[in-house]
């Protein structure tokens, strides 16, 4: 009976741990939390920098890779936003899809 309980407990633990694991297109629980922190730090840095229209830039993070989108006023502002994002701890890569207004 104890062997059966131990096997059941081991199987249950394996299922629970597998539910927290990530795949190539799905984040693990820990990765999701890390990415949420990265997104918040990037967005805060953009909003805090007067050289960038941070409110008009969207930030998404997946496995440490940041996607920037939205609109800025000029190409320099676009480059500055990317530079700011790259300097945030935990950012592995930045995909800059920010469009320049009128451009």
PDB file of C-alpha atoms in Angstrom:
ATOM      1  CA  UNK A   1       0.000   0.000   0.000  1.00  0.00           C
ATOM      2  CA  UNK A   2       2.821   2.456   0.849  1.00  0.00           C
ATOM      3  CA  UNK A   3       4.517   1.657  -2.453  1.00  0.00           C
ATOM      4  CA  UNK A   4       1.302   2.506  -4.287  1.00  0.00           C
ATOM      5  CA  UNK A   5       0.992   5.825  -2.408  1.00  0.00           C
ATOM      6  CA  UNK A   6       4.614   6.680  -3.138  1.00  0.00           C
ATOM      7  CA  UNK A   7       4.183   5.907  -6.841  1.00  0.00           C
ATOM      8  CA  UNK A   8       1.008   7.988  -6.971  1.00  0.00           C
ATOM      9  CA  UNK A   9       2.719  10.887  -5.202  1.00  0.00           C
ATOM     10  CA  UNK A  10       5.694  10.698  -7.597  1.00  0.00           C
ATOM     11  CA  UNK A  11       3.383  10.627 -10.621  1.00  0.00           C
ATOM     12  CA  UNK A  12       1.404  13.595  -9.303  1.00  0.00           C
ATOM     13  CA  UNK A  13       4.594  15.566  -8.681  1.00  0.00           C
ATOM     14  CA  UNK A  14       5.822  14.823 -12.218  1.00  0.00           C
ATOM     15  CA  UNK A  15       2.550  16.073 -13.705  1.00  0.00           C
ATOM     16  CA  UNK A  16       2.647  19.253 -11.614  1.00  0.00           C
ATOM     17  CA  UNK A  17       6.251  19.989 -12.549  1.00  0.00           C
ATOM     18  CA  UNK A  18       5.561  19.346 -16.229  1.00  0.00           C
ATOM     19  CA  UNK A  19       2.722  21.871 -16.060  1.00  0.00           C
ATOM     20  CA  UNK A  20       5.217  24.559 -15.023  1.00  0.00           C
ATOM     21  CA  UNK A  21       7.756  23.743 -17.734  1.00  0.00           C
ATOM     22  CA  UNK A  22       8.112  25.911 -20.815  1.00  0.00           C
ATOM     23  CA  UNK A  23       8.261  24.944 -24.470  1.00  0.00           C
ATOM     24  CA  UNK A  24       9.562  26.780 -27.523  1.00  0.00           C
ATOM     25  CA  UNK A  25       6.292  28.696 -27.848  1.00  0.00           C
ATOM     26  CA  UNK A  26       5.065  28.666 -24.237  1.00  0.00           C
ATOM     27  CA  UNK A  27       6.807  30.124 -21.209  1.00  0.00           C
ATOM     28  CA  UNK A  28       7.338  28.342 -17.933  1.00  0.00           C
ATOM     29  CA  UNK A  29       5.880  30.001 -14.854  1.00  0.00           C
ATOM     30  CA  UNK A  30       9.288  31.375 -13.864  1.00  0.00           C
ATOM     31  CA  UNK A  31       9.952  32.713 -17.367  1.00  0.00           C
ATOM     32  CA  UNK A  32       6.559  34.429 -17.399  1.00  0.00           C
ATOM     33  CA  UNK A  33       7.336  36.177 -14.123  1.00  0.00           C
ATOM     34  CA  UNK A  34      10.823  37.159 -15.332  1.00  0.00           C
ATOM     35  CA  UNK A  35       9.381  38.511 -18.591  1.00  0.00           C
ATOM     36  CA  UNK A  36       6.762  40.515 -16.708  1.00  0.00           C
ATOM     37  CA  UNK A  37       9.532  42.138 -14.670  1.00  0.00           C
ATOM     38  CA  UNK A  38      11.551  42.892 -17.823  1.00  0.00           C
ATOM     39  CA  UNK A  39       8.501  44.399 -19.542  1.00  0.00           C
ATOM     40  CA  UNK A  40       7.811  46.608 -16.528  1.00  0.00           C
ATOM     41  CA  UNK A  41      11.436  47.762 -16.292  1.00  0.00           C
ATOM     42  CA  UNK A  42      11.639  48.574 -20.018  1.00  0.00           C
ATOM     43  CA  UNK A  43       8.327  50.435 -20.006  1.00  0.00           C
ATOM     44  CA  UNK A  44       9.323  52.396 -16.894  1.00  0.00           C
ATOM     45  CA  UNK A  45      12.682  53.311 -18.427  1.00  0.00           C
ATOM     46  CA  UNK A  46      10.976  54.499 -21.628  1.00  0.00           C
ATOM     47  CA  UNK A  47       8.427  56.591 -19.748  1.00  0.00           C
ATOM     48  CA  UNK A  48      11.146  58.040 -17.524  1.00  0.00           C
ATOM     49  CA  UNK A  49      13.312  59.181 -20.426  1.00  0.00           C
ATOM     50  CA  UNK A  50      12.301  62.581 -21.832  1.00  0.00           C
ATOM     51  CA  UNK A  51      13.890  61.746 -25.212  1.00  0.00           C
ATOM     52  CA  UNK A  52      11.224  59.099 -25.939  1.00  0.00           C
ATOM     53  CA  UNK A  53       7.430  59.221 -26.220  1.00  0.00           C
ATOM     54  CA  UNK A  54       7.228  56.265 -23.812  1.00  0.00           C
ATOM     55  CA  UNK A  55       3.445  56.320 -23.577  1.00  0.00           C
ATOM     56  CA  UNK A  56       3.205  55.650 -27.320  1.00  0.00           C
ATOM     57  CA  UNK A  57       5.527  52.634 -27.248  1.00  0.00           C
ATOM     58  CA  UNK A  58       4.244  49.159 -26.448  1.00  0.00           C
ATOM     59  CA  UNK A  59       6.548  46.595 -24.821  1.00  0.00           C
ATOM     60  CA  UNK A  60       6.108  42.818 -24.907  1.00  0.00           C
ATOM     61  CA  UNK A  61       8.607  40.245 -23.660  1.00  0.00           C
ATOM     62  CA  UNK A  62       8.877  36.516 -24.398  1.00  0.00           C
ATOM     63  CA  UNK A  63      11.781  34.529 -22.961  1.00  0.00           C
ATOM     64  CA  UNK A  64      13.885  37.658 -22.522  1.00  0.00           C
ATOM     65  CA  UNK A  65      13.287  38.915 -26.067  1.00  0.00           C
ATOM     66  CA  UNK A  66      11.629  42.317 -26.129  1.00  0.00           C
ATOM     67  CA  UNK A  67       9.286  43.515 -28.872  1.00  0.00           C
ATOM     68  CA  UNK A  68       8.884  47.276 -29.159  1.00  0.00           C
ATOM     69  CA  UNK A  69       5.982  48.634 -31.194  1.00  0.00           C
ATOM     70  CA  UNK A  70       3.995  51.837 -31.454  1.00  0.00           C
ATOM     71  CA  UNK A  71       4.910  55.298 -32.712  1.00  0.00           C
ATOM     72  CA  UNK A  72       7.586  57.927 -32.138  1.00  0.00           C
ATOM     73  CA  UNK A  73       8.245  61.330 -33.680  1.00  0.00           C
ATOM     74  CA  UNK A  74      11.597  60.737 -35.391  1.00  0.00           C
ATOM     75  CA  UNK A  75      14.258  58.094 -36.173  1.00  0.00           C
ATOM     76  CA  UNK A  76      16.501  59.253 -33.303  1.00  0.00           C
ATOM     77  CA  UNK A  77      13.702  58.630 -30.828  1.00  0.00           C
ATOM     78  CA  UNK A  78      13.231  55.138 -32.310  1.00  0.00           C
ATOM     79  CA  UNK A  79      16.927  54.322 -31.850  1.00  0.00           C
ATOM     80  CA  UNK A  80      16.940  55.754 -28.329  1.00  0.00           C
ATOM     81  CA  UNK A  81      13.993  53.551 -27.351  1.00  0.00           C
ATOM     82  CA  UNK A  82      15.833  50.475 -28.625  1.00  0.00           C
ATOM     83  CA  UNK A  83      19.030  51.456 -26.792  1.00  0.00           C
ATOM     84  CA  UNK A  84      17.093  51.956 -23.555  1.00  0.00           C
ATOM     85  CA  UNK A  85      15.456  48.532 -23.894  1.00  0.00           C
ATOM     86  CA  UNK A  86      18.783  46.805 -24.627  1.00  0.00           C
ATOM     87  CA  UNK A  87      20.275  48.259 -21.434  1.00  0.00           C
ATOM     88  CA  UNK A  88      17.641  46.720 -19.149  1.00  0.00           C
ATOM     89  CA  UNK A  89      18.902  43.744 -17.135  1.00  0.00           C
ATOM     90  CA  UNK A  90      17.612  40.415 -18.451  1.00  0.00           C
ATOM     91  CA  UNK A  91      16.952  41.596 -22.010  1.00  0.00           C
ATOM     92  CA  UNK A  92      18.469  39.096 -24.456  1.00  0.00           C
ATOM     93  CA  UNK A  93      17.378  40.754 -27.696  1.00  0.00           C
ATOM     94  CA  UNK A  94      15.221  43.628 -28.945  1.00  0.00           C
ATOM     95  CA  UNK A  95      12.957  43.514 -32.002  1.00  0.00           C
ATOM     96  CA  UNK A  96      12.247  47.158 -32.808  1.00  0.00           C
ATOM     97  CA  UNK A  97       8.981  47.509 -34.730  1.00  0.00           C
ATOM     98  CA  UNK A  98       8.417  51.131 -33.695  1.00  0.00           C
ATOM     99  CA  UNK A  99       7.124  53.274 -36.564  1.00  0.00           C
ATOM    100  CA  UNK A 100       8.070  56.892 -37.076  1.00  0.00           C
ATOM    101  CA  UNK A 101       5.009  59.132 -37.393  1.00  0.00           C
ATOM    102  CA  UNK A 102       4.653  60.453 -40.899  1.00  0.00           C
ATOM    103  CA  UNK A 103       7.452  58.178 -42.056  1.00  0.00           C
TER     104      UNK A 103
END
